[in-house]
């Protein structure tokens, strides 16, 4: 009898007890709106901003309603114009091009490499061809490109970088917190990311002008003085009548849930690293299955795992996915013809127009993805890897037998 995995790929850990207590307190006093404070009180949303700014080392921080909202807000603060091209990775999640479109921009997709990061030569080519001045760089699934090289290239191309750190909250590149290389960084605190408040987003920047614009955009009315991690009033006085209110604030309830989780990010990264390394070890050396090498400079958060099935044909890939699913192992495939659940790719985002990234198409066709929630143990991960190994070998053997049985069929 072959083993079956009984765990859930979508079960997150509970909210820490101090987050629950703080949330109950907010519910009891009833001041959920971030600007609803009594004299001398610093609301939970404001405190969260000050604490997340300190965690990343950024001068300014703004808490908002979602990661998608954070990206749209950053783009608007950078002055994106109707129809303006905005470069982004061809391998990313639907809310990224969605944020560009919502801000009135036009997503221009850039090829990725086998390391699942943005391709610098295509970035240069697309920047020149489109005349773009903005890059929304997505650290998709936590894979970080060479950030020094990227920064230098973007400076040379006159590109302002907005970082999508939905999968790199708590990660580092060469000891620098992910999100500290670009002009602005956007994080998500949605349930499947690294801190969980159901929905939510955070923005950081060192630029006073951008910070003030984002605070005003998020819907601060004339209450921007209640933001401890924002620039001084003089910056707002210059801008406040020119920036539209596009409400997308975070509330005190979600902020209360999040604050105690900041201090847990380092420990969570370690636990995720153990799960990630366990999966990597378990999938090592399977014929036809390629692991994604991780650069030494990257301190990643292994909250998900990807592997490649280069040159596998569709029936073989779907057979592997079905066999694993039957044994409780939920794999997601970026090569599927139809988008499913959270998984889609750039050709499915038809509103962005017809674009072609053949290198990315080839890579994504063989790209398999899975979540590694912290509710998994190292034994769970070892079992999942055994099941994938078993099924990949079995399908490989069946294939070999077929080839011998029917050598005349080409
Ligand atoms: C989840 C996610 C976002 C957006 O976050 P939401 O909070 O769900 O809007 C952005 N980029 C990537 C890569 C994501 O996975």
mmCIF file of C-alpha atoms and ligand atoms in Angstrom:
data_model
loop_
_atom_site.group_PDB
_atom_site.id
_atom_site.type_symbol
_atom_site.label_atom_id
_atom_site.label_comp_id
_atom_site.label_asym_id
_atom_site.label_seq_id
_atom_site.Cartn_x
_atom_site.Cartn_y
_atom_site.Cartn_z
ATOM 1 C CA UNK A 1 0.000 0.000 0.000
ATOM 2 C CA UNK A 2 1.626 3.269 -1.036
ATOM 3 C CA UNK A 3 1.732 6.085 1.501
ATOM 4 C CA UNK A 4 -0.653 9.035 1.301
ATOM 5 C CA UNK A 5 -0.007 12.509 2.695
ATOM 6 C CA UNK A 6 -2.850 13.630 4.979
ATOM 7 C CA UNK A 7 -1.815 17.229 5.750
ATOM 8 C CA UNK A 8 -3.204 20.441 4.274
ATOM 9 C CA UNK A 9 -1.169 22.636 1.933
ATOM 10 C CA UNK A 10 -3.349 25.623 2.801
ATOM 11 C CA UNK A 11 -3.458 25.441 6.605
ATOM 12 C CA UNK A 12 -1.578 28.321 8.215
ATOM 13 C CA UNK A 13 -0.546 28.613 11.828
ATOM 14 C CA UNK A 14 -2.898 30.339 14.270
ATOM 15 C CA UNK A 15 -2.484 34.020 15.107
ATOM 16 C CA UNK A 16 -0.089 34.367 18.073
ATOM 17 C CA UNK A 17 -1.864 34.749 21.439
ATOM 18 C CA UNK A 18 -0.652 38.329 21.962
ATOM 19 C CA UNK A 19 -2.111 39.227 18.540
ATOM 20 C CA UNK A 20 -5.437 37.689 19.552
ATOM 21 C CA UNK A 21 -5.399 39.608 22.839
ATOM 22 C CA UNK A 22 -4.573 42.889 21.106
ATOM 23 C CA UNK A 23 -7.308 42.271 18.530
ATOM 24 C CA UNK A 24 -9.857 41.621 21.282
ATOM 25 C CA UNK A 25 -8.867 44.854 22.927
ATOM 26 C CA UNK A 26 -9.540 46.769 19.707
ATOM 27 C CA UNK A 27 -12.901 45.013 19.373
ATOM 28 C CA UNK A 28 -13.753 45.923 22.966
ATOM 29 C CA UNK A 29 -12.916 49.624 22.694
ATOM 30 C CA UNK A 30 -14.449 49.808 19.244
ATOM 31 C CA UNK A 31 -12.003 52.244 17.685
ATOM 32 C CA UNK A 32 -11.259 50.150 14.592
ATOM 33 C CA UNK A 33 -10.703 53.035 12.197
ATOM 34 C CA UNK A 34 -7.052 54.035 12.234
ATOM 35 C CA UNK A 35 -7.775 57.707 12.860
ATOM 36 C CA UNK A 36 -10.247 57.003 15.653
ATOM 37 C CA UNK A 37 -7.916 57.496 18.622
ATOM 38 C CA UNK A 38 -8.314 59.129 22.021
ATOM 39 C CA UNK A 39 -5.938 61.988 22.947
ATOM 40 C CA UNK A 40 -2.404 60.751 23.417
ATOM 41 C CA UNK A 41 -3.178 57.312 21.953
ATOM 42 C CA UNK A 42 -1.140 55.822 19.113
ATOM 43 C CA UNK A 43 -3.468 53.503 17.187
ATOM 44 C CA UNK A 44 -2.461 49.966 16.210
ATOM 45 C CA UNK A 45 -2.073 50.857 12.498
ATOM 46 C CA UNK A 46 0.227 53.760 13.336
ATOM 47 C CA UNK A 47 2.295 51.611 15.711
ATOM 48 C CA UNK A 48 2.557 48.882 13.080
ATOM 49 C CA UNK A 49 3.998 51.396 10.599
ATOM 50 C CA UNK A 50 6.609 52.626 13.063
ATOM 51 C CA UNK A 51 7.587 49.042 13.912
ATOM 52 C CA UNK A 52 7.761 47.784 10.337
ATOM 53 C CA UNK A 53 9.830 50.815 9.314
ATOM 54 C CA UNK A 54 12.258 49.948 12.121
ATOM 55 C CA UNK A 55 12.305 46.273 11.095
ATOM 56 C CA UNK A 56 13.301 47.070 7.500
ATOM 57 C CA UNK A 57 15.412 50.131 8.292
ATOM 58 C CA UNK A 58 13.248 52.306 6.019
ATOM 59 C CA UNK A 59 12.519 55.928 6.952
ATOM 60 C CA UNK A 60 8.839 55.737 6.079
ATOM 61 C CA UNK A 61 6.143 53.079 6.182
ATOM 62 C CA UNK A 62 2.440 53.017 5.322
ATOM 63 C CA UNK A 63 -0.038 50.235 6.114
ATOM 64 C CA UNK A 64 -2.796 49.666 3.555
ATOM 65 C CA UNK A 65 -5.656 47.332 2.682
ATOM 66 C CA UNK A 66 -3.803 44.750 0.550
ATOM 67 C CA UNK A 67 -0.603 43.980 -1.312
ATOM 68 C CA UNK A 68 -2.354 44.765 -4.559
ATOM 69 C CA UNK A 69 -3.438 48.131 -3.204
ATOM 70 C CA UNK A 70 0.149 48.800 -2.059
ATOM 71 C CA UNK A 71 1.447 48.288 -5.616
ATOM 72 C CA UNK A 72 -1.228 50.497 -7.156
ATOM 73 C CA UNK A 73 -0.536 53.177 -4.567
ATOM 74 C CA UNK A 74 3.214 53.083 -5.262
ATOM 75 C CA UNK A 75 2.601 53.333 -9.003
ATOM 76 C CA UNK A 76 0.246 56.304 -8.579
ATOM 77 C CA UNK A 77 2.712 58.002 -6.252
ATOM 78 C CA UNK A 78 5.329 57.585 -8.996
ATOM 79 C CA UNK A 79 2.949 59.434 -11.301
ATOM 80 C CA UNK A 80 2.014 56.667 -13.723
ATOM 81 C CA UNK A 81 0.055 58.183 -16.623
ATOM 82 C CA UNK A 82 -2.829 56.658 -18.608
ATOM 83 C CA UNK A 83 -1.431 54.087 -21.027
ATOM 84 C CA UNK A 84 2.120 54.450 -19.708
ATOM 85 C CA UNK A 85 4.208 51.281 -20.108
ATOM 86 C CA UNK A 86 5.245 49.644 -16.836
ATOM 87 C CA UNK A 87 7.768 46.813 -16.983
ATOM 88 C CA UNK A 88 7.224 43.723 -14.856
ATOM 89 C CA UNK A 89 8.283 40.074 -14.698
ATOM 90 C CA UNK A 90 6.424 37.767 -17.098
ATOM 91 C CA UNK A 91 6.377 35.259 -14.198
ATOM 92 C CA UNK A 92 4.343 36.829 -11.429
ATOM 93 C CA UNK A 93 0.929 36.688 -9.775
ATOM 94 C CA UNK A 94 -2.243 38.164 -11.299
ATOM 95 C CA UNK A 95 -2.484 41.136 -8.843
ATOM 96 C CA UNK A 96 0.793 42.548 -10.190
ATOM 97 C CA UNK A 97 -0.321 43.311 -13.761
ATOM 98 C CA UNK A 98 -3.725 43.994 -12.212
ATOM 99 C CA UNK A 99 -2.279 46.799 -10.095
ATOM 100 C CA UNK A 100 -0.572 48.286 -13.165
ATOM 101 C CA UNK A 101 -3.835 48.197 -15.110
ATOM 102 C CA UNK A 102 -5.817 49.639 -12.177
ATOM 103 C CA UNK A 103 -3.402 52.567 -11.978
ATOM 104 C CA UNK A 104 -3.983 53.191 -15.696
ATOM 105 C CA UNK A 105 -0.645 51.789 -16.840
ATOM 106 C CA UNK A 106 0.088 49.152 -19.450
ATOM 107 C CA UNK A 107 1.987 46.043 -18.268
ATOM 108 C CA UNK A 108 5.013 45.157 -20.407
ATOM 109 C CA UNK A 109 6.226 41.664 -19.576
ATOM 110 C CA UNK A 110 9.914 40.883 -19.278
ATOM 111 C CA UNK A 111 11.357 37.393 -19.749
ATOM 112 C CA UNK A 112 12.599 35.343 -16.805
ATOM 113 C CA UNK A 113 15.610 33.056 -16.494
ATOM 114 C CA UNK A 114 15.849 29.400 -15.431
ATOM 115 C CA UNK A 115 16.530 30.806 -11.949
ATOM 116 C CA UNK A 116 12.952 32.228 -12.105
ATOM 117 C CA UNK A 117 14.159 35.836 -11.869
ATOM 118 C CA UNK A 118 13.944 38.713 -14.340
ATOM 119 C CA UNK A 119 16.193 38.426 -17.414
ATOM 120 C CA UNK A 120 18.487 41.459 -17.520
ATOM 121 C CA UNK A 121 19.096 41.451 -21.259
ATOM 122 C CA UNK A 122 15.373 41.331 -22.012
ATOM 123 C CA UNK A 123 14.793 44.008 -19.365
ATOM 124 C CA UNK A 124 17.212 46.278 -21.179
ATOM 125 C CA UNK A 125 15.657 45.507 -24.568
ATOM 126 C CA UNK A 126 12.067 46.038 -23.376
ATOM 127 C CA UNK A 127 13.004 49.209 -21.454
ATOM 128 C CA UNK A 128 14.505 50.691 -24.599
ATOM 129 C CA UNK A 129 11.736 49.506 -26.912
ATOM 130 C CA UNK A 130 8.888 50.694 -24.659
ATOM 131 C CA UNK A 131 10.482 53.842 -23.282
ATOM 132 C CA UNK A 132 9.239 52.796 -19.827
ATOM 133 C CA UNK A 133 10.443 54.713 -16.779
ATOM 134 C CA UNK A 134 8.977 52.325 -14.177
ATOM 135 C CA UNK A 135 9.803 48.712 -13.278
ATOM 136 C CA UNK A 136 7.493 46.827 -10.920
ATOM 137 C CA UNK A 137 9.985 44.113 -9.995
ATOM 138 C CA UNK A 138 8.273 40.997 -8.677
ATOM 139 C CA UNK A 139 10.334 38.727 -6.410
ATOM 140 C CA UNK A 140 7.944 35.990 -7.424
ATOM 141 C CA UNK A 141 7.949 32.939 -5.124
ATOM 142 C CA UNK A 142 10.820 34.527 -3.222
ATOM 143 C CA UNK A 143 13.433 34.300 -5.992
ATOM 144 C CA UNK A 144 15.603 37.420 -5.878
ATOM 145 C CA UNK A 145 17.734 38.539 -8.827
ATOM 146 C CA UNK A 146 21.225 40.020 -8.418
ATOM 147 C CA UNK A 147 20.099 43.258 -6.792
ATOM 148 C CA UNK A 148 23.359 45.176 -7.229
ATOM 149 C CA UNK A 149 23.410 44.407 -10.947
ATOM 150 C CA UNK A 150 19.716 45.246 -11.241
ATOM 151 C CA UNK A 151 20.141 48.570 -9.439
ATOM 152 C CA UNK A 152 23.011 49.523 -11.689
ATOM 153 C CA UNK A 153 21.168 48.495 -14.850
ATOM 154 C CA UNK A 154 18.025 50.399 -13.850
ATOM 155 C CA UNK A 155 20.037 53.514 -13.037
ATOM 156 C CA UNK A 156 21.619 53.303 -16.475
ATOM 157 C CA UNK A 157 18.192 52.854 -18.115
ATOM 158 C CA UNK A 158 16.580 55.612 -16.047
ATOM 159 C CA UNK A 159 14.123 53.150 -14.482
ATOM 160 C CA UNK A 160 12.538 53.738 -11.077
ATOM 161 C CA UNK A 161 12.164 50.405 -9.288
ATOM 162 C CA UNK A 162 9.109 49.439 -7.233
ATOM 163 C CA UNK A 163 9.669 46.100 -5.504
ATOM 164 C CA UNK A 164 6.909 43.539 -5.079
ATOM 165 C CA UNK A 165 8.038 41.807 -1.883
ATOM 166 C CA UNK A 166 4.907 39.712 -1.325
ATOM 167 C CA UNK A 167 7.138 36.605 -1.118
ATOM 168 C CA UNK A 168 10.266 38.204 0.311
ATOM 169 C CA UNK A 169 9.071 39.806 3.536
ATOM 170 C CA UNK A 170 11.879 38.926 5.964
ATOM 171 C CA UNK A 171 14.279 37.895 3.175
ATOM 172 C CA UNK A 172 17.627 39.520 2.412
ATOM 173 C CA UNK A 173 20.015 40.019 -0.455
ATOM 174 C CA UNK A 174 23.646 40.193 0.697
ATOM 175 C CA UNK A 175 22.450 41.126 4.197
ATOM 176 C CA UNK A 176 20.164 43.943 2.992
ATOM 177 C CA UNK A 177 16.438 43.510 3.719
ATOM 178 C CA UNK A 178 14.422 42.712 0.610
ATOM 179 C CA UNK A 179 12.632 45.910 -0.342
ATOM 180 C CA UNK A 180 15.519 48.241 0.433
ATOM 181 C CA UNK A 181 16.974 48.436 -3.085
ATOM 182 C CA UNK A 182 14.131 50.098 -4.980
ATOM 183 C CA UNK A 183 12.456 53.484 -4.538
ATOM 184 C CA UNK A 184 9.432 51.829 -2.904
ATOM 185 C CA UNK A 185 8.680 48.285 -1.726
ATOM 186 C CA UNK A 186 5.270 46.640 -1.395
ATOM 187 C CA UNK A 187 4.415 43.770 0.946
ATOM 188 C CA UNK A 188 1.283 41.710 1.456
ATOM 189 C CA UNK A 189 -0.040 40.431 4.773
ATOM 190 C CA UNK A 190 -2.633 38.227 3.151
ATOM 191 C CA UNK A 191 -3.094 34.826 4.799
ATOM 192 C CA UNK A 192 -0.696 32.910 2.513
ATOM 193 C CA UNK A 193 2.240 35.303 2.935
ATOM 194 C CA UNK A 194 4.764 35.679 5.769
ATOM 195 C CA UNK A 195 2.593 37.594 8.240
ATOM 196 C CA UNK A 196 -1.127 36.882 8.329
ATOM 197 C CA UNK A 197 -3.956 39.375 8.825
ATOM 198 C CA UNK A 198 -6.313 37.877 6.254
ATOM 199 C CA UNK A 199 -5.786 40.841 3.945
ATOM 200 C CA UNK A 200 -3.388 43.742 4.240
ATOM 201 C CA UNK A 201 -0.371 45.481 2.746
ATOM 202 C CA UNK A 202 2.657 47.536 3.722
ATOM 203 C CA UNK A 203 4.724 50.075 1.811
ATOM 204 C CA UNK A 204 8.208 51.343 2.670
ATOM 205 C CA UNK A 205 10.364 54.066 1.151
ATOM 206 C CA UNK A 206 13.122 56.522 2.080
ATOM 207 C CA UNK A 207 11.698 59.175 -0.249
ATOM 208 C CA UNK A 208 9.744 61.850 1.659
ATOM 209 C CA UNK A 209 7.813 63.008 -1.369
ATOM 210 C CA UNK A 210 6.715 59.482 -2.361
ATOM 211 C CA UNK A 211 5.851 58.664 1.252
ATOM 212 C CA UNK A 212 3.613 61.727 1.593
ATOM 213 C CA UNK A 213 1.914 61.024 -1.730
ATOM 214 C CA UNK A 214 1.195 57.440 -0.680
ATOM 215 C CA UNK A 215 -0.221 58.500 2.709
ATOM 216 C CA UNK A 216 -2.505 61.023 0.985
ATOM 217 C CA UNK A 217 -3.515 58.523 -1.705
ATOM 218 C CA UNK A 218 -4.352 55.865 0.895
ATOM 219 C CA UNK A 219 -7.090 58.122 2.233
ATOM 220 C CA UNK A 220 -5.573 60.178 5.055
ATOM 221 C CA UNK A 221 -7.904 63.181 4.580
ATOM 222 C CA UNK A 222 -6.105 65.933 6.516
ATOM 223 C CA UNK A 223 -5.103 63.531 9.302
ATOM 224 C CA UNK A 224 -1.639 62.694 7.979
ATOM 225 C CA UNK A 225 -0.232 64.008 11.269
ATOM 226 C CA UNK A 226 -1.379 60.694 12.781
ATOM 227 C CA UNK A 227 1.280 58.787 10.819
ATOM 228 C CA UNK A 228 4.401 58.331 12.947
ATOM 229 C CA UNK A 229 6.418 56.825 10.082
ATOM 230 C CA UNK A 230 5.630 59.599 7.570
ATOM 231 C CA UNK A 231 7.495 62.809 6.674
ATOM 232 C CA UNK A 232 6.891 66.173 8.341
ATOM 233 C CA UNK A 233 3.840 68.389 7.780
ATOM 234 C CA UNK A 234 5.717 70.687 5.386
ATOM 235 C CA UNK A 235 5.921 67.894 2.787
ATOM 236 C CA UNK A 236 2.179 67.250 3.060
ATOM 237 C CA UNK A 237 1.326 70.942 2.869
ATOM 238 C CA UNK A 238 2.963 71.098 -0.533
ATOM 239 C CA UNK A 239 1.033 68.089 -1.846
ATOM 240 C CA UNK A 240 -2.252 67.715 -0.016
ATOM 241 C CA UNK A 241 -4.490 69.557 -2.488
ATOM 242 C CA UNK A 242 -3.035 67.824 -5.527
ATOM 243 C CA UNK A 243 -3.306 64.170 -4.507
ATOM 244 C CA UNK A 244 -6.622 62.315 -4.825
ATOM 245 C CA UNK A 245 -7.950 60.192 -1.957
ATOM 246 C CA UNK A 246 -8.062 56.579 -3.195
ATOM 247 C CA UNK A 247 -9.174 54.960 0.056
ATOM 248 C CA UNK A 248 -7.276 51.806 0.934
ATOM 249 C CA UNK A 249 -6.304 52.231 4.581
ATOM 250 C CA UNK A 250 -5.474 49.477 7.016
ATOM 251 C CA UNK A 251 -7.626 49.283 10.152
ATOM 252 C CA UNK A 252 -6.558 48.865 13.771
ATOM 253 C CA UNK A 253 -7.918 45.339 14.036
ATOM 254 C CA UNK A 254 -5.662 43.870 11.385
ATOM 255 C CA UNK A 255 -2.733 45.958 12.569
ATOM 256 C CA UNK A 256 -3.204 44.527 16.083
ATOM 257 C CA UNK A 257 -3.042 41.012 14.643
ATOM 258 C CA UNK A 258 0.123 41.863 12.703
ATOM 259 C CA UNK A 259 2.266 43.741 15.215
ATOM 260 C CA UNK A 260 3.422 40.727 17.253
ATOM 261 C CA UNK A 261 4.231 38.849 14.038
ATOM 262 C CA UNK A 262 7.054 41.206 13.031
ATOM 263 C CA UNK A 263 9.251 39.835 15.802
ATOM 264 C CA UNK A 264 8.489 36.289 14.586
ATOM 265 C CA UNK A 265 9.710 36.828 11.013
ATOM 266 C CA UNK A 266 13.310 35.797 11.726
ATOM 267 C CA UNK A 267 12.284 32.593 13.461
ATOM 268 C CA UNK A 268 9.730 31.838 10.751
ATOM 269 C CA UNK A 269 12.432 32.245 8.114
ATOM 270 C CA UNK A 270 14.559 29.647 9.924
ATOM 271 C CA UNK A 271 11.705 27.182 10.157
ATOM 272 C CA UNK A 272 10.830 27.727 6.503
ATOM 273 C CA UNK A 273 14.478 27.192 5.592
ATOM 274 C CA UNK A 274 14.417 23.802 7.324
ATOM 275 C CA UNK A 275 11.294 22.775 5.380
ATOM 276 C CA UNK A 276 12.735 24.095 2.128
ATOM 277 C CA UNK A 277 16.059 22.289 2.575
ATOM 278 C CA UNK A 278 14.214 19.102 3.472
ATOM 279 C CA UNK A 279 12.245 19.295 0.242
ATOM 280 C CA UNK A 280 15.378 20.079 -1.738
ATOM 281 C CA UNK A 281 17.208 17.084 -0.262
ATOM 282 C CA UNK A 282 14.221 14.816 -0.846
ATOM 283 C CA UNK A 283 13.915 15.751 -4.532
ATOM 284 C CA UNK A 284 17.635 15.644 -5.311
ATOM 285 C CA UNK A 285 18.783 13.454 -8.172
ATOM 286 C CA UNK A 286 15.421 12.467 -9.691
ATOM 287 C CA UNK A 287 15.982 11.934 -13.426
ATOM 288 C CA UNK A 288 14.238 14.626 -15.473
ATOM 289 C CA UNK A 289 13.453 16.816 -12.460
ATOM 290 C CA UNK A 290 15.511 19.959 -12.011
ATOM 291 C CA UNK A 291 15.783 21.982 -8.819
ATOM 292 C CA UNK A 292 16.193 25.754 -8.873
ATOM 293 C CA UNK A 293 19.648 26.762 -7.592
ATOM 294 C CA UNK A 294 19.578 29.488 -4.928
ATOM 295 C CA UNK A 295 22.340 32.109 -5.038
ATOM 296 C CA UNK A 296 24.512 32.376 -1.954
ATOM 297 C CA UNK A 297 23.745 36.101 -1.581
ATOM 298 C CA UNK A 298 20.082 35.339 -1.040
ATOM 299 C CA UNK A 299 18.634 34.712 2.441
ATOM 300 C CA UNK A 300 15.265 33.505 1.225
ATOM 301 C CA UNK A 301 12.025 32.685 2.981
ATOM 302 C CA UNK A 302 11.146 29.183 1.774
ATOM 303 C CA UNK A 303 7.377 29.521 2.033
ATOM 304 C CA UNK A 304 6.919 27.751 -1.292
ATOM 305 C CA UNK A 305 8.935 25.347 -3.413
ATOM 306 C CA UNK A 306 9.365 25.142 -7.198
ATOM 307 C CA UNK A 307 10.923 22.543 -9.452
ATOM 308 C CA UNK A 308 11.256 22.220 -13.213
ATOM 309 C CA UNK A 309 10.379 19.355 -15.523
ATOM 310 C CA UNK A 310 12.317 20.510 -18.561
ATOM 311 C CA UNK A 311 11.179 18.981 -21.840
ATOM 312 C CA UNK A 312 8.414 16.888 -20.278
ATOM 313 C CA UNK A 313 5.369 16.634 -22.475
ATOM 314 C CA UNK A 314 1.937 17.642 -21.266
ATOM 315 C CA UNK A 315 0.479 14.130 -20.730
ATOM 316 C CA UNK A 316 3.443 13.149 -18.597
ATOM 317 C CA UNK A 317 3.240 16.298 -16.495
ATOM 318 C CA UNK A 318 -0.502 15.951 -15.945
ATOM 319 C CA UNK A 319 -0.021 12.254 -15.105
ATOM 320 C CA UNK A 320 2.516 13.200 -12.431
ATOM 321 C CA UNK A 321 0.225 15.895 -10.984
ATOM 322 C CA UNK A 322 -2.747 13.496 -10.910
ATOM 323 C CA UNK A 323 -0.738 10.684 -9.329
ATOM 324 C CA UNK A 324 0.617 13.034 -6.648
ATOM 325 C CA UNK A 325 -2.844 14.522 -6.019
ATOM 326 C CA UNK A 326 -4.258 11.022 -5.532
ATOM 327 C CA UNK A 327 -1.688 10.606 -2.765
ATOM 328 C CA UNK A 328 -2.534 13.904 -1.067
ATOM 329 C CA UNK A 329 0.229 15.995 -2.635
ATOM 330 C CA UNK A 330 -1.194 19.183 -4.157
ATOM 331 C CA UNK A 331 1.096 20.484 -6.861
ATOM 332 C CA UNK A 332 0.391 23.541 -8.979
ATOM 333 C CA UNK A 333 1.472 23.777 -12.595
ATOM 334 C CA UNK A 334 2.303 27.037 -14.346
ATOM 335 C CA UNK A 335 2.086 25.384 -17.761
ATOM 336 C CA UNK A 336 -1.628 24.531 -17.696
ATOM 337 C CA UNK A 337 -3.723 25.760 -20.615
ATOM 338 C CA UNK A 338 -6.421 27.128 -18.346
ATOM 339 C CA UNK A 339 -5.769 29.246 -15.250
ATOM 340 C CA UNK A 340 -6.800 27.475 -12.014
ATOM 341 C CA UNK A 341 -7.282 28.890 -8.503
ATOM 342 C CA UNK A 342 -4.347 31.246 -7.738
ATOM 343 C CA UNK A 343 -2.262 29.956 -10.670
ATOM 344 C CA UNK A 344 -2.302 31.817 -13.975
ATOM 345 C CA UNK A 345 0.335 33.201 -16.316
ATOM 346 C CA UNK A 346 0.783 36.251 -18.497
ATOM 347 C CA UNK A 347 -1.000 34.873 -21.573
ATOM 348 C CA UNK A 348 -4.127 34.568 -19.418
ATOM 349 C CA UNK A 349 -4.101 38.308 -18.649
ATOM 350 C CA UNK A 350 -5.673 39.236 -21.960
ATOM 351 C CA UNK A 351 -6.338 42.843 -20.971
ATOM 352 C CA UNK A 352 -2.559 43.384 -21.145
ATOM 353 C CA UNK A 353 -2.668 42.741 -24.879
ATOM 354 C CA UNK A 354 -0.846 40.204 -26.993
ATOM 355 C CA UNK A 355 2.694 39.790 -25.737
ATOM 356 C CA UNK A 356 5.191 37.075 -26.379
ATOM 357 C CA UNK A 357 7.909 35.833 -24.014
ATOM 358 C CA UNK A 358 9.001 32.522 -25.559
ATOM 359 C CA UNK A 359 11.767 31.856 -23.036
ATOM 360 C CA UNK A 360 9.338 32.325 -20.150
ATOM 361 C CA UNK A 361 6.743 30.143 -21.935
ATOM 362 C CA UNK A 362 9.260 27.323 -22.148
ATOM 363 C CA UNK A 363 10.270 27.625 -18.494
ATOM 364 C CA UNK A 364 6.729 27.964 -17.147
ATOM 365 C CA UNK A 365 5.571 24.977 -19.177
ATOM 366 C CA UNK A 366 7.714 22.776 -16.956
ATOM 367 C CA UNK A 367 7.276 24.713 -13.707
ATOM 368 C CA UNK A 368 5.682 22.980 -10.734
ATOM 369 C CA UNK A 369 4.934 24.818 -7.519
ATOM 370 C CA UNK A 370 3.818 23.947 -4.016
ATOM 371 C CA UNK A 371 3.196 25.765 -0.771
ATOM 372 C CA UNK A 372 5.144 24.873 2.355
ATOM 373 C CA UNK A 373 2.974 26.134 5.213
ATOM 374 C CA UNK A 374 4.597 26.284 8.638
ATOM 375 C CA UNK A 375 2.076 23.739 9.885
ATOM 376 C CA UNK A 376 4.160 21.136 7.984
ATOM 377 C CA UNK A 377 6.785 19.252 9.952
ATOM 378 C CA UNK A 378 10.115 18.156 8.515
ATOM 379 C CA UNK A 379 8.697 14.620 8.456
ATOM 380 C CA UNK A 380 5.752 15.871 6.361
ATOM 381 C CA UNK A 381 8.118 17.430 3.871
ATOM 382 C CA UNK A 382 10.183 14.240 3.666
ATOM 383 C CA UNK A 383 7.020 12.245 3.012
ATOM 384 C CA UNK A 384 5.813 14.650 0.307
ATOM 385 C CA UNK A 385 9.215 14.435 -1.382
ATOM 386 C CA UNK A 386 9.100 10.600 -1.247
ATOM 387 C CA UNK A 387 5.703 10.600 -2.916
ATOM 388 C CA UNK A 388 6.845 12.942 -5.697
ATOM 389 C CA UNK A 389 10.014 10.885 -6.191
ATOM 390 C CA UNK A 390 8.027 7.627 -6.341
ATOM 391 C CA UNK A 391 5.585 8.936 -8.883
ATOM 392 C CA UNK A 392 8.198 10.704 -11.019
ATOM 393 C CA UNK A 393 10.242 7.490 -11.204
ATOM 394 C CA UNK A 394 7.161 5.360 -11.935
ATOM 395 C CA UNK A 395 6.066 7.684 -14.750
ATOM 396 C CA UNK A 396 9.628 7.754 -16.080
ATOM 397 C CA UNK A 397 9.704 3.942 -16.133
ATOM 398 C CA UNK A 398 6.302 3.628 -17.794
ATOM 399 C CA UNK A 399 7.550 6.018 -20.438
ATOM 400 C CA UNK A 400 10.711 3.937 -20.999
ATOM 401 C CA UNK A 401 8.677 0.706 -21.273
ATOM 402 C CA UNK A 402 6.357 2.322 -23.826
ATOM 403 C CA UNK A 403 9.304 3.506 -25.852
ATOM 404 C CA UNK A 404 10.715 -0.049 -25.955
ATOM 405 C CA UNK A 405 7.314 -1.614 -26.727
ATOM 406 C CA UNK A 406 6.605 0.738 -29.580
ATOM 407 C CA UNK A 407 9.933 1.774 -31.070
ATOM 408 C CA UNK A 408 8.416 2.312 -34.503
ATOM 409 C CA UNK A 409 6.133 5.085 -33.253
ATOM 410 C CA UNK A 410 7.917 8.397 -33.538
HETATM 411 C C1 LIG B 1 -0.136 37.863 -3.058
HETATM 412 C C2 LIG B 1 0.693 38.590 -4.011
HETATM 413 C C3 LIG B 1 0.506 39.948 -4.265
HETATM 414 C C4 LIG B 1 -0.662 40.763 -3.798
HETATM 415 O O1 LIG B 1 -1.059 40.634 -2.542
HETATM 416 P P1 LIG B 1 -2.599 40.757 -2.068
HETATM 417 O O2 LIG B 1 -2.393 41.188 -0.667
HETATM 418 O O3 LIG B 1 -3.220 39.434 -2.222
HETATM 419 O O4 LIG B 1 -3.238 41.812 -2.894
HETATM 420 C C5 LIG B 1 1.418 40.568 -5.078
HETATM 421 N N1 LIG B 1 2.436 39.909 -5.649
HETATM 422 C C6 LIG B 1 2.623 38.607 -5.469
HETATM 423 C C7 LIG B 1 3.774 37.945 -6.137
HETATM 424 C C8 LIG B 1 1.752 37.901 -4.650
HETATM 425 O O5 LIG B 1 1.927 36.588 -4.491
#
